[in-house]
Amino acid sequence: MSAPHPTTLKPYSARIELHANPTARRILEIMDRKKTNLAVSVDVTTTAEALEVVRRVGASVCMVKTHCDIIEDFTLDFANELVKLSKQLDFVIFEDRKFADIGNTVSLQYSAGHHRIASWSDLTNAHSVPGPGIIAGLSSVGLPLGRGLLLLAEMSSKGSLAVGSYTEQTMKMARGAGRDFVIGFIAQNRVDTNSGEGEDWLIMSPGVGLVSIGDKLGQQYRTPREVVYDSGADIIIVGRGIYGIQGGEQAVKDEAERYRTEGWKAYEERLGRK
Ligand code: 5IU
């Protein structure tokens, strides 16, 4: 087996100083403080359900991931409530918007419209397919607000075209843009190969499950240990495995704790490789 990526041997706390972006710093601080590398993806379709899930899992997570465009009754009051909970329960909000247009259009999609994402979401993400203008467009809105951006370097779904040289070029695009706004990647592996001294990227991986191995629509799951220990990702993103569990309020809470524990154990184990 090849040598572990150097970033995976550093504790989250030691990586805070390697970031100037306030959202990246806050994520690492929360992870260290709450002993969690778990993000919960709250893919439900009403504000009431979403807030209920967030209240149940909030203590166990470093991040809550949203898809605001699937929420039927989305309002900015809901977004404000989410922001309030993010402060009370100490987590970061990640709107998984996957921007994919030219710079001018994404700057409008990010700042305006019904959702006004930049006004409430600490972190968002973008496809690299349009080229570096997408980063510049989003940065013109998000950077002054202290927001962060992830690029999609790989996806968890079967048959994804984000592999090989696409993934490499995405990494290069992030390097070219600099680390003031782009703070990391959505990926399945440690895609930040050959990182220089002091260069630190956050790798977040969806497609995580302890029970199921996939769904009927191409999703593929790996365990928290496979993601954090074997592949060296920093944050596990879990959706249906947590909010979809049968058994009511306490079951969702317990399942979040189970994933938090598994993810943290894998992180501690990887630090022990030193
Ligand atoms: N998501 C993925 N895979 C990806 C990317 C995003 O699953 O490569 I980029 C999103 C989709 C969904 C969540 O919001 O992460 C995973 O949900 P489940 O754990 O319910 O499959």
PDB file of C-alpha atoms and ligand atoms in Angstrom:
ATOM      1  CA  MET A   1       0.000   0.000   0.000  1.00  0.00           C
ATOM      2  CA  SER A   2       1.246   3.520  -0.770  1.00  0.00           C
ATOM      3  CA  ALA A   3       2.288   5.881   2.041  1.00  0.00           C
ATOM      4  CA  PRO A   4      -0.571   7.803   3.657  1.00  0.00           C
ATOM      5  CA  HIS A   5      -1.152  11.369   2.432  1.00  0.00           C
ATOM      6  CA  PRO A   6       0.684  13.725   4.864  1.00  0.00           C
ATOM      7  CA  THR A   7      -2.495  15.730   5.573  1.00  0.00           C
ATOM      8  CA  THR A   8      -4.166  12.606   6.940  1.00  0.00           C
ATOM      9  CA  LEU A   9      -1.506  12.345   9.653  1.00  0.00           C
ATOM     10  CA  LYS A  10      -2.254  15.822  11.029  1.00  0.00           C
ATOM     11  CA  PRO A  11      -4.944  16.394  13.647  1.00  0.00           C
ATOM     12  CA  TYR A  12      -7.763  18.675  12.533  1.00  0.00           C
ATOM     13  CA  SER A  13      -6.676  21.193  15.194  1.00  0.00           C
ATOM     14  CA  ALA A  14      -3.175  21.506  13.680  1.00  0.00           C
ATOM     15  CA  ARG A  15      -4.679  22.356  10.295  1.00  0.00           C
ATOM     16  CA  ILE A  16      -6.652  25.422  11.444  1.00  0.00           C
ATOM     17  CA  GLU A  17      -3.657  27.730  11.128  1.00  0.00           C
ATOM     18  CA  LEU A  18      -3.083  26.535   7.559  1.00  0.00           C
ATOM     19  CA  HIS A  19      -6.328  28.252   6.484  1.00  0.00           C
ATOM     20  CA  ALA A  20      -7.056  31.956   6.128  1.00  0.00           C
ATOM     21  CA  ASN A  21     -10.665  31.377   5.028  1.00  0.00           C
ATOM     22  CA  PRO A  22     -12.957  31.869   8.070  1.00  0.00           C
ATOM     23  CA  THR A  23     -15.341  29.067   7.073  1.00  0.00           C
ATOM     24  CA  ALA A  24     -12.504  26.537   6.705  1.00  0.00           C
ATOM     25  CA  ARG A  25     -11.125  27.580  10.082  1.00  0.00           C
ATOM     26  CA  ARG A  26     -14.546  27.329  11.706  1.00  0.00           C
ATOM     27  CA  ILE A  27     -15.133  23.827  10.279  1.00  0.00           C
ATOM     28  CA  LEU A  28     -11.828  22.546  11.660  1.00  0.00           C
ATOM     29  CA  GLU A  29     -12.407  24.259  15.015  1.00  0.00           C
ATOM     30  CA  ILE A  30     -15.847  22.689  15.352  1.00  0.00           C
ATOM     31  CA  MET A  31     -14.551  19.252  14.354  1.00  0.00           C
ATOM     32  CA  ASP A  32     -11.905  19.454  17.048  1.00  0.00           C
ATOM     33  CA  ARG A  33     -14.231  20.913  19.700  1.00  0.00           C
ATOM     34  CA  LYS A  34     -17.150  18.517  19.147  1.00  0.00           C
ATOM     35  CA  LYS A  35     -15.059  15.512  18.125  1.00  0.00           C
ATOM     36  CA  THR A  36     -16.993  15.001  14.955  1.00  0.00           C
ATOM     37  CA  ASN A  37     -16.224  14.645  11.254  1.00  0.00           C
ATOM     38  CA  LEU A  38     -19.867  13.955  10.452  1.00  0.00           C
ATOM     39  CA  ALA A  39     -21.989  16.068   8.122  1.00  0.00           C
ATOM     40  CA  VAL A  40     -25.672  15.236   7.820  1.00  0.00           C
ATOM     41  CA  SER A  41     -27.405  15.792   4.502  1.00  0.00           C
ATOM     42  CA  VAL A  42     -30.951  16.902   5.277  1.00  0.00           C
ATOM     43  CA  ASP A  43     -32.708  15.960   2.044  1.00  0.00           C
ATOM     44  CA  VAL A  44     -36.301  16.367   3.163  1.00  0.00           C
ATOM     45  CA  THR A  45     -38.935  18.440   1.431  1.00  0.00           C
ATOM     46  CA  THR A  46     -40.537  20.633   4.092  1.00  0.00           C
ATOM     47  CA  THR A  47     -39.067  23.222   6.455  1.00  0.00           C
ATOM     48  CA  ALA A  48     -40.720  21.540   9.457  1.00  0.00           C
ATOM     49  CA  GLU A  49     -39.085  18.186   8.714  1.00  0.00           C
ATOM     50  CA  ALA A  50     -35.733  19.807   7.983  1.00  0.00           C
ATOM     51  CA  LEU A  51     -35.663  21.743  11.259  1.00  0.00           C
ATOM     52  CA  GLU A  52     -36.735  18.638  13.151  1.00  0.00           C
ATOM     53  CA  VAL A  53     -33.866  16.591  11.703  1.00  0.00           C
ATOM     54  CA  VAL A  54     -31.383  19.396  12.399  1.00  0.00           C
ATOM     55  CA  ARG A  55     -32.509  19.651  16.044  1.00  0.00           C
ATOM     56  CA  ARG A  56     -32.069  15.888  16.425  1.00  0.00           C
ATOM     57  CA  VAL A  57     -28.634  15.588  14.838  1.00  0.00           C
ATOM     58  CA  GLY A  58     -27.182  19.038  15.577  1.00  0.00           C
ATOM     59  CA  ALA A  59     -25.129  18.011  18.609  1.00  0.00           C
ATOM     60  CA  SER A  60     -23.398  15.241  16.643  1.00  0.00           C
ATOM     61  CA  VAL A  61     -22.358  17.095  13.500  1.00  0.00           C
ATOM     62  CA  CYS A  62     -19.807  19.624  12.277  1.00  0.00           C
ATOM     63  CA  MET A  63     -21.982  20.471   9.295  1.00  0.00           C
ATOM     64  CA  VAL A  64     -25.537  20.359   7.984  1.00  0.00           C
ATOM     65  CA  LYS A  65     -25.891  19.991   4.234  1.00  0.00           C
ATOM     66  CA  THR A  66     -28.992  21.284   2.479  1.00  0.00           C
ATOM     67  CA  HIS A  67     -30.666  21.279  -0.926  1.00  0.00           C
ATOM     68  CA  CYS A  68     -32.804  24.386  -0.556  1.00  0.00           C
ATOM     69  CA  ASP A  69     -34.508  23.822  -3.921  1.00  0.00           C
ATOM     70  CA  ILE A  70     -36.208  20.618  -2.726  1.00  0.00           C
ATOM     71  CA  ILE A  71     -37.923  22.374   0.176  1.00  0.00           C
ATOM     72  CA  GLU A  72     -41.490  23.129  -0.853  1.00  0.00           C
ATOM     73  CA  ASP A  73     -42.122  25.924   1.642  1.00  0.00           C
ATOM     74  CA  PHE A  74     -38.654  27.477   1.682  1.00  0.00           C
ATOM     75  CA  THR A  75     -38.536  31.049   2.996  1.00  0.00           C
ATOM     76  CA  LEU A  76     -35.762  33.246   4.320  1.00  0.00           C
ATOM     77  CA  ASP A  77     -37.348  32.840   7.772  1.00  0.00           C
ATOM     78  CA  PHE A  78     -36.468  29.153   7.520  1.00  0.00           C
ATOM     79  CA  ALA A  79     -32.917  30.066   6.500  1.00  0.00           C
ATOM     80  CA  ASN A  80     -32.675  32.429   9.477  1.00  0.00           C
ATOM     81  CA  GLU A  81     -33.863  29.680  11.800  1.00  0.00           C
ATOM     82  CA  LEU A  82     -31.223  27.357  10.373  1.00  0.00           C
ATOM     83  CA  VAL A  83     -28.551  30.003  10.952  1.00  0.00           C
ATOM     84  CA  LYS A  84     -29.780  30.412  14.531  1.00  0.00           C
ATOM     85  CA  LEU A  85     -29.536  26.646  15.100  1.00  0.00           C
ATOM     86  CA  SER A  86     -26.072  26.578  13.499  1.00  0.00           C
ATOM     87  CA  LYS A  87     -24.896  29.031  16.152  1.00  0.00           C
ATOM     88  CA  GLN A  88     -26.710  27.380  19.058  1.00  0.00           C
ATOM     89  CA  LEU A  89     -25.671  23.841  18.178  1.00  0.00           C
ATOM     90  CA  ASP A  90     -22.280  24.775  16.657  1.00  0.00           C
ATOM     91  CA  PHE A  91     -22.222  23.580  13.066  1.00  0.00           C
ATOM     92  CA  VAL A  92     -21.623  25.017   9.598  1.00  0.00           C
ATOM     93  CA  ILE A  93     -24.291  25.210   6.871  1.00  0.00           C
ATOM     94  CA  PHE A  94     -23.398  23.754   3.462  1.00  0.00           C
ATOM     95  CA  GLU A  95     -25.852  24.355   0.610  1.00  0.00           C
ATOM     96  CA  ASP A  96     -25.027  21.597  -1.886  1.00  0.00           C
ATOM     97  CA  ARG A  97     -25.984  23.782  -4.872  1.00  0.00           C
ATOM     98  CA  LYS A  98     -23.480  22.352  -7.372  1.00  0.00           C
ATOM     99  CA  PHE A  99     -23.267  25.536  -9.436  1.00  0.00           C
ATOM    100  CA  ALA A 100     -22.376  24.822 -13.051  1.00  0.00           C
ATOM    101  CA  ASP A 101     -22.772  27.973 -15.177  1.00  0.00           C
ATOM    102  CA  ILE A 102     -20.671  30.931 -16.332  1.00  0.00           C
ATOM    103  CA  GLY A 103     -19.325  33.318 -13.698  1.00  0.00           C
ATOM    104  CA  ASN A 104     -21.915  36.058 -14.175  1.00  0.00           C
ATOM    105  CA  THR A 105     -24.862  33.668 -13.936  1.00  0.00           C
ATOM    106  CA  VAL A 106     -23.606  31.804 -10.872  1.00  0.00           C
ATOM    107  CA  SER A 107     -22.908  35.078  -9.061  1.00  0.00           C
ATOM    108  CA  LEU A 108     -26.628  35.890  -9.502  1.00  0.00           C
ATOM    109  CA  GLN A 109     -27.783  32.367  -8.624  1.00  0.00           C
ATOM    110  CA  TYR A 110     -25.659  32.559  -5.474  1.00  0.00           C
ATOM    111  CA  SER A 111     -26.706  36.023  -4.301  1.00  0.00           C
ATOM    112  CA  ALA A 112     -30.227  36.569  -5.623  1.00  0.00           C
ATOM    113  CA  GLY A 113     -33.442  34.754  -6.550  1.00  0.00           C
ATOM    114  CA  HIS A 114     -35.793  33.078  -4.123  1.00  0.00           C
ATOM    115  CA  HIS A 115     -33.063  31.405  -2.088  1.00  0.00           C
ATOM    116  CA  ARG A 116     -30.333  34.060  -1.617  1.00  0.00           C
ATOM    117  CA  ILE A 117     -27.919  31.262  -0.779  1.00  0.00           C
ATOM    118  CA  ALA A 118     -24.912  33.441   0.014  1.00  0.00           C
ATOM    119  CA  SER A 119     -26.875  35.250   2.732  1.00  0.00           C
ATOM    120  CA  TRP A 120     -27.253  32.133   4.910  1.00  0.00           C
ATOM    121  CA  SER A 121     -24.994  29.311   3.718  1.00  0.00           C
ATOM    122  CA  ASP A 122     -21.411  29.202   4.993  1.00  0.00           C
ATOM    123  CA  LEU A 123     -20.257  26.813   2.309  1.00  0.00           C
ATOM    124  CA  THR A 124     -21.344  25.851  -1.178  1.00  0.00           C
ATOM    125  CA  ASN A 125     -19.931  23.875  -4.108  1.00  0.00           C
ATOM    126  CA  ALA A 126     -19.437  24.073  -7.851  1.00  0.00           C
ATOM    127  CA  HIS A 127     -18.644  21.920 -10.837  1.00  0.00           C
ATOM    128  CA  SER A 128     -15.352  22.735 -12.538  1.00  0.00           C
ATOM    129  CA  VAL A 129     -16.778  22.106 -16.010  1.00  0.00           C
ATOM    130  CA  PRO A 130     -17.338  25.808 -16.916  1.00  0.00           C
ATOM    131  CA  GLY A 131     -13.700  26.729 -16.123  1.00  0.00           C
ATOM    132  CA  PRO A 132     -12.175  29.132 -13.564  1.00  0.00           C
ATOM    133  CA  GLY A 133     -14.737  31.894 -14.246  1.00  0.00           C
ATOM    134  CA  ILE A 134     -17.177  29.983 -12.050  1.00  0.00           C
ATOM    135  CA  ILE A 135     -14.839  30.402  -9.083  1.00  0.00           C
ATOM    136  CA  ALA A 136     -14.326  34.100  -9.821  1.00  0.00           C
ATOM    137  CA  GLY A 137     -18.093  34.667 -10.113  1.00  0.00           C
ATOM    138  CA  LEU A 138     -18.925  32.913  -6.842  1.00  0.00           C
ATOM    139  CA  SER A 139     -15.955  34.464  -5.069  1.00  0.00           C
ATOM    140  CA  SER A 140     -17.105  37.987  -5.971  1.00  0.00           C
ATOM    141  CA  VAL A 141     -20.196  37.305  -3.843  1.00  0.00           C
ATOM    142  CA  GLY A 142     -18.942  34.880  -1.207  1.00  0.00           C
ATOM    143  CA  LEU A 143     -15.443  36.019  -0.330  1.00  0.00           C
ATOM    144  CA  PRO A 144     -16.473  39.378   1.204  1.00  0.00           C
ATOM    145  CA  LEU A 145     -18.963  37.438   3.365  1.00  0.00           C
ATOM    146  CA  GLY A 146     -16.320  34.978   4.585  1.00  0.00           C
ATOM    147  CA  ARG A 147     -17.953  32.065   2.764  1.00  0.00           C
ATOM    148  CA  GLY A 148     -16.126  29.023   1.360  1.00  0.00           C
ATOM    149  CA  LEU A 149     -16.356  26.964  -1.810  1.00  0.00           C
ATOM    150  CA  LEU A 150     -15.703  23.302  -2.619  1.00  0.00           C
ATOM    151  CA  LEU A 151     -15.074  22.054  -6.133  1.00  0.00           C
ATOM    152  CA  LEU A 152     -16.534  18.740  -7.232  1.00  0.00           C
ATOM    153  CA  ALA A 153     -13.504  16.632  -8.085  1.00  0.00           C
ATOM    154  CA  GLU A 154     -15.259  13.259  -7.936  1.00  0.00           C
ATOM    155  CA  MET A 155     -18.785  11.991  -7.330  1.00  0.00           C
ATOM    156  CA  SER A 156     -20.081   8.959  -5.470  1.00  0.00           C
ATOM    157  CA  SER A 157     -22.485   7.874  -8.199  1.00  0.00           C
ATOM    158  CA  LYS A 158     -21.879   4.990 -10.540  1.00  0.00           C
ATOM    159  CA  GLY A 159     -20.540   5.922 -13.976  1.00  0.00           C
ATOM    160  CA  SER A 160     -19.519   9.464 -12.956  1.00  0.00           C
ATOM    161  CA  LEU A 161     -17.404  11.234 -15.575  1.00  0.00           C
ATOM    162  CA  ALA A 162     -15.526  13.166 -12.893  1.00  0.00           C
ATOM    163  CA  VAL A 163     -12.529  10.821 -12.854  1.00  0.00           C
ATOM    164  CA  GLY A 164      -8.918  10.733 -14.053  1.00  0.00           C
ATOM    165  CA  SER A 165      -7.792  13.840 -15.865  1.00  0.00           C
ATOM    166  CA  TYR A 166     -11.068  15.688 -15.085  1.00  0.00           C
ATOM    167  CA  THR A 167     -10.321  15.228 -11.385  1.00  0.00           C
ATOM    168  CA  GLU A 168      -6.694  16.297 -11.856  1.00  0.00           C
ATOM    169  CA  GLN A 169      -7.658  19.407 -13.813  1.00  0.00           C
ATOM    170  CA  THR A 170     -10.200  20.303 -11.132  1.00  0.00           C
ATOM    171  CA  MET A 171      -7.429  20.150  -8.557  1.00  0.00           C
ATOM    172  CA  LYS A 172      -5.235  22.348 -10.773  1.00  0.00           C
ATOM    173  CA  MET A 173      -8.057  24.838 -11.200  1.00  0.00           C
ATOM    174  CA  ALA A 174      -8.408  25.122  -7.420  1.00  0.00           C
ATOM    175  CA  ARG A 175      -4.664  25.654  -7.029  1.00  0.00           C
ATOM    176  CA  GLY A 176      -4.743  28.289  -9.743  1.00  0.00           C
ATOM    177  CA  ALA A 177      -7.560  30.157  -7.991  1.00  0.00           C
ATOM    178  CA  GLY A 178      -5.788  30.076  -4.632  1.00  0.00           C
ATOM    179  CA  ARG A 179      -7.055  29.009  -1.230  1.00  0.00           C
ATOM    180  CA  ASP A 180      -8.717  32.210  -0.053  1.00  0.00           C
ATOM    181  CA  PHE A 181     -12.175  31.085  -1.235  1.00  0.00           C
ATOM    182  CA  VAL A 182     -11.801  27.491  -2.486  1.00  0.00           C
ATOM    183  CA  ILE A 183     -11.164  25.460   0.645  1.00  0.00           C
ATOM    184  CA  GLY A 184     -11.415  21.910  -0.622  1.00  0.00           C
ATOM    185  CA  PHE A 185     -13.179  19.272  -2.656  1.00  0.00           C
ATOM    186  CA  ILE A 186     -16.071  16.924  -2.772  1.00  0.00           C
ATOM    187  CA  ALA A 187     -14.276  13.709  -3.624  1.00  0.00           C
ATOM    188  CA  GLN A 188     -14.059  10.028  -2.882  1.00  0.00           C
ATOM    189  CA  ASN A 189     -10.279  10.059  -2.432  1.00  0.00           C
ATOM    190  CA  ARG A 190      -7.441  12.284  -1.314  1.00  0.00           C
ATOM    191  CA  VAL A 191      -7.342  14.127  -4.637  1.00  0.00           C
ATOM    192  CA  ASP A 192      -4.921  16.787  -3.355  1.00  0.00           C
ATOM    193  CA  THR A 193      -1.847  14.863  -4.383  1.00  0.00           C
ATOM    194  CA  ASN A 194       1.599  16.489  -4.211  1.00  0.00           C
ATOM    195  CA  SER A 195       0.379  19.229  -1.895  1.00  0.00           C
ATOM    196  CA  GLY A 196       3.100  21.710  -1.018  1.00  0.00           C
ATOM    197  CA  GLU A 197       4.192  22.632   2.512  1.00  0.00           C
ATOM    198  CA  GLY A 198       1.364  24.436   4.295  1.00  0.00           C
ATOM    199  CA  GLU A 199      -1.133  23.666   1.516  1.00  0.00           C
ATOM    200  CA  ASP A 200      -4.223  22.167   3.103  1.00  0.00           C
ATOM    201  CA  TRP A 201      -7.511  21.178   1.452  1.00  0.00           C
ATOM    202  CA  LEU A 202     -10.648  19.788   3.083  1.00  0.00           C
ATOM    203  CA  ILE A 203     -11.935  16.624   1.448  1.00  0.00           C
ATOM    204  CA  MET A 204     -15.603  15.819   2.009  1.00  0.00           C
ATOM    205  CA  SER A 205     -17.140  12.541   0.851  1.00  0.00           C
ATOM    206  CA  PRO A 206     -20.801  11.701   0.316  1.00  0.00           C
ATOM    207  CA  GLY A 207     -21.893   8.139  -0.391  1.00  0.00           C
ATOM    208  CA  VAL A 208     -21.527   6.894   3.181  1.00  0.00           C
ATOM    209  CA  GLY A 209     -23.626   4.182   4.784  1.00  0.00           C
ATOM    210  CA  LEU A 210     -23.228   1.518   7.441  1.00  0.00           C
ATOM    211  CA  VAL A 211     -26.083  -0.646   6.267  1.00  0.00           C
ATOM    212  CA  SER A 212     -26.849  -0.275   2.580  1.00  0.00           C
ATOM    213  CA  ILE A 213     -24.348  -0.542  -0.302  1.00  0.00           C
ATOM    214  CA  GLY A 214     -26.266   1.696  -2.674  1.00  0.00           C
ATOM    215  CA  ASP A 215     -29.636   2.666  -4.077  1.00  0.00           C
ATOM    216  CA  LYS A 216     -31.491   1.953  -7.308  1.00  0.00           C
ATOM    217  CA  LEU A 217     -30.356   5.212  -8.906  1.00  0.00           C
ATOM    218  CA  GLY A 218     -26.600   4.706  -8.904  1.00  0.00           C
ATOM    219  CA  GLN A 219     -25.637   5.913  -5.431  1.00  0.00           C
ATOM    220  CA  GLN A 220     -22.750   3.873  -3.987  1.00  0.00           C
ATOM    221  CA  TYR A 221     -22.011   3.671  -0.260  1.00  0.00           C
ATOM    222  CA  ARG A 222     -18.832   3.028   1.679  1.00  0.00           C
ATOM    223  CA  THR A 223     -18.430   2.808   5.440  1.00  0.00           C
ATOM    224  CA  PRO A 224     -17.045   5.707   7.518  1.00  0.00           C
ATOM    225  CA  ARG A 225     -13.843   3.694   8.045  1.00  0.00           C
ATOM    226  CA  GLU A 226     -13.348   3.110   4.324  1.00  0.00           C
ATOM    227  CA  VAL A 227     -13.865   6.817   3.671  1.00  0.00           C
ATOM    228  CA  VAL A 228     -11.796   8.285   6.521  1.00  0.00           C
ATOM    229  CA  TYR A 229      -9.114   5.652   7.156  1.00  0.00           C
ATOM    230  CA  ASP A 230      -8.653   3.928   3.798  1.00  0.00           C
ATOM    231  CA  SER A 231      -9.303   6.919   1.516  1.00  0.00           C
ATOM    232  CA  GLY A 232      -8.224   9.747   3.830  1.00  0.00           C
ATOM    233  CA  ALA A 233     -11.273  12.018   3.505  1.00  0.00           C
ATOM    234  CA  ASP A 234     -11.821  14.581   6.263  1.00  0.00           C
ATOM    235  CA  ILE A 235     -15.600  14.689   6.486  1.00  0.00           C
ATOM    236  CA  ILE A 236     -18.227  12.004   5.937  1.00  0.00           C
ATOM    237  CA  ILE A 237     -21.567  13.128   4.530  1.00  0.00           C
ATOM    238  CA  VAL A 238     -24.551  10.957   5.441  1.00  0.00           C
ATOM    239  CA  GLY A 239     -28.140  11.473   4.336  1.00  0.00           C
ATOM    240  CA  ARG A 240     -30.727   8.695   4.295  1.00  0.00           C
ATOM    241  CA  GLY A 241     -28.581   6.500   6.557  1.00  0.00           C
ATOM    242  CA  ILE A 242     -29.418   8.958   9.362  1.00  0.00           C
ATOM    243  CA  TYR A 243     -32.577  10.969   8.659  1.00  0.00           C
ATOM    244  CA  GLY A 244     -34.231   7.967   6.968  1.00  0.00           C
ATOM    245  CA  ILE A 245     -33.855   5.572   9.879  1.00  0.00           C
ATOM    246  CA  GLN A 246     -37.076   4.025  11.195  1.00  0.00           C
ATOM    247  CA  GLY A 247     -37.943   4.353  14.865  1.00  0.00           C
ATOM    248  CA  GLY A 248     -38.677   8.010  15.482  1.00  0.00           C
ATOM    249  CA  GLU A 249     -36.933  10.888  17.139  1.00  0.00           C
ATOM    250  CA  GLN A 250     -34.524   8.995  19.348  1.00  0.00           C
ATOM    251  CA  ALA A 251     -33.512   6.603  16.552  1.00  0.00           C
ATOM    252  CA  VAL A 252     -32.332   9.473  14.320  1.00  0.00           C
ATOM    253  CA  LYS A 253     -30.386  10.971  17.207  1.00  0.00           C
ATOM    254  CA  ASP A 254     -28.804   7.624  18.060  1.00  0.00           C
ATOM    255  CA  GLU A 255     -27.907   6.896  14.446  1.00  0.00           C
ATOM    256  CA  ALA A 256     -26.165  10.276  14.114  1.00  0.00           C
ATOM    257  CA  GLU A 257     -24.154   9.432  17.221  1.00  0.00           C
ATOM    258  CA  ARG A 258     -23.298   6.044  15.762  1.00  0.00           C
ATOM    259  CA  TYR A 259     -21.917   7.607  12.576  1.00  0.00           C
ATOM    260  CA  ARG A 260     -20.100  10.297  14.576  1.00  0.00           C
ATOM    261  CA  THR A 261     -18.428   7.630  16.691  1.00  0.00           C
ATOM    262  CA  GLU A 262     -17.457   5.518  13.665  1.00  0.00           C
ATOM    263  CA  GLY A 263     -16.074   8.510  11.772  1.00  0.00           C
ATOM    264  CA  TRP A 264     -14.113   9.746  14.754  1.00  0.00           C
ATOM    265  CA  LYS A 265     -12.704   6.313  15.535  1.00  0.00           C
ATOM    266  CA  ALA A 266     -11.439   6.027  11.934  1.00  0.00           C
ATOM    267  CA  TYR A 267      -9.849   9.487  12.213  1.00  0.00           C
ATOM    268  CA  GLU A 268      -8.079   8.614  15.465  1.00  0.00           C
ATOM    269  CA  GLU A 269      -6.911   5.380  13.929  1.00  0.00           C
ATOM    270  CA  ARG A 270      -5.425   7.190  10.934  1.00  0.00           C
ATOM    271  CA  LEU A 271      -3.561   9.624  13.233  1.00  0.00           C
ATOM    272  CA  GLY A 272      -2.036   6.562  14.862  1.00  0.00           C
ATOM    273  CA  ARG A 273      -0.336   5.643  11.573  1.00  0.00           C
ATOM    274  CA  LYS A 274       2.308   8.269  12.303  1.00  0.00           C
TER     275      LYS A 274
HETATM  276  N1  5IU B   1     -24.092  13.853  -3.104  1.00  0.00           N
HETATM  277  C1  5IU B   1     -23.800  12.533  -3.335  1.00  0.00           C
HETATM  278  N2  5IU B   1     -22.750  12.197  -4.121  1.00  0.00           N
HETATM  279  C2  5IU B   1     -21.945  13.125  -4.707  1.00  0.00           C
HETATM  280  C3  5IU B   1     -22.260  14.484  -4.458  1.00  0.00           C
HETATM  281  C4  5IU B   1     -23.322  14.821  -3.666  1.00  0.00           C
HETATM  282  O1  5IU B   1     -24.470  11.636  -2.837  1.00  0.00           O
HETATM  283  O2  5IU B   1     -20.969  12.776  -5.383  1.00  0.00           O
HETATM  284  I1  5IU B   1     -21.137  15.914  -5.251  1.00  0.00           I
HETATM  285  C5  5IU B   1     -25.205  14.285  -2.256  1.00  0.00           C
HETATM  286  C6  5IU B   1     -26.562  13.821  -2.674  1.00  0.00           C
HETATM  287  C7  5IU B   1     -27.287  13.736  -1.380  1.00  0.00           C
HETATM  288  C8  5IU B   1     -26.237  13.319  -0.387  1.00  0.00           C
HETATM  289  O3  5IU B   1     -27.731  15.036  -1.031  1.00  0.00           O
HETATM  290  O4  5IU B   1     -24.998  13.801  -0.925  1.00  0.00           O
HETATM  291  C9  5IU B   1     -26.131  11.825  -0.130  1.00  0.00           C
HETATM  292  O5  5IU B   1     -27.338  11.328   0.361  1.00  0.00           O
HETATM  293  P1  5IU B   1     -27.567   9.808   0.824  1.00  0.00           P
HETATM  294  O6  5IU B   1     -26.560   9.552   1.971  1.00  0.00           O
HETATM  295  O7  5IU B   1     -28.973   9.789   1.286  1.00  0.00           O
HETATM  296  O8  5IU B   1     -27.300   8.923  -0.349  1.00  0.00           O
END
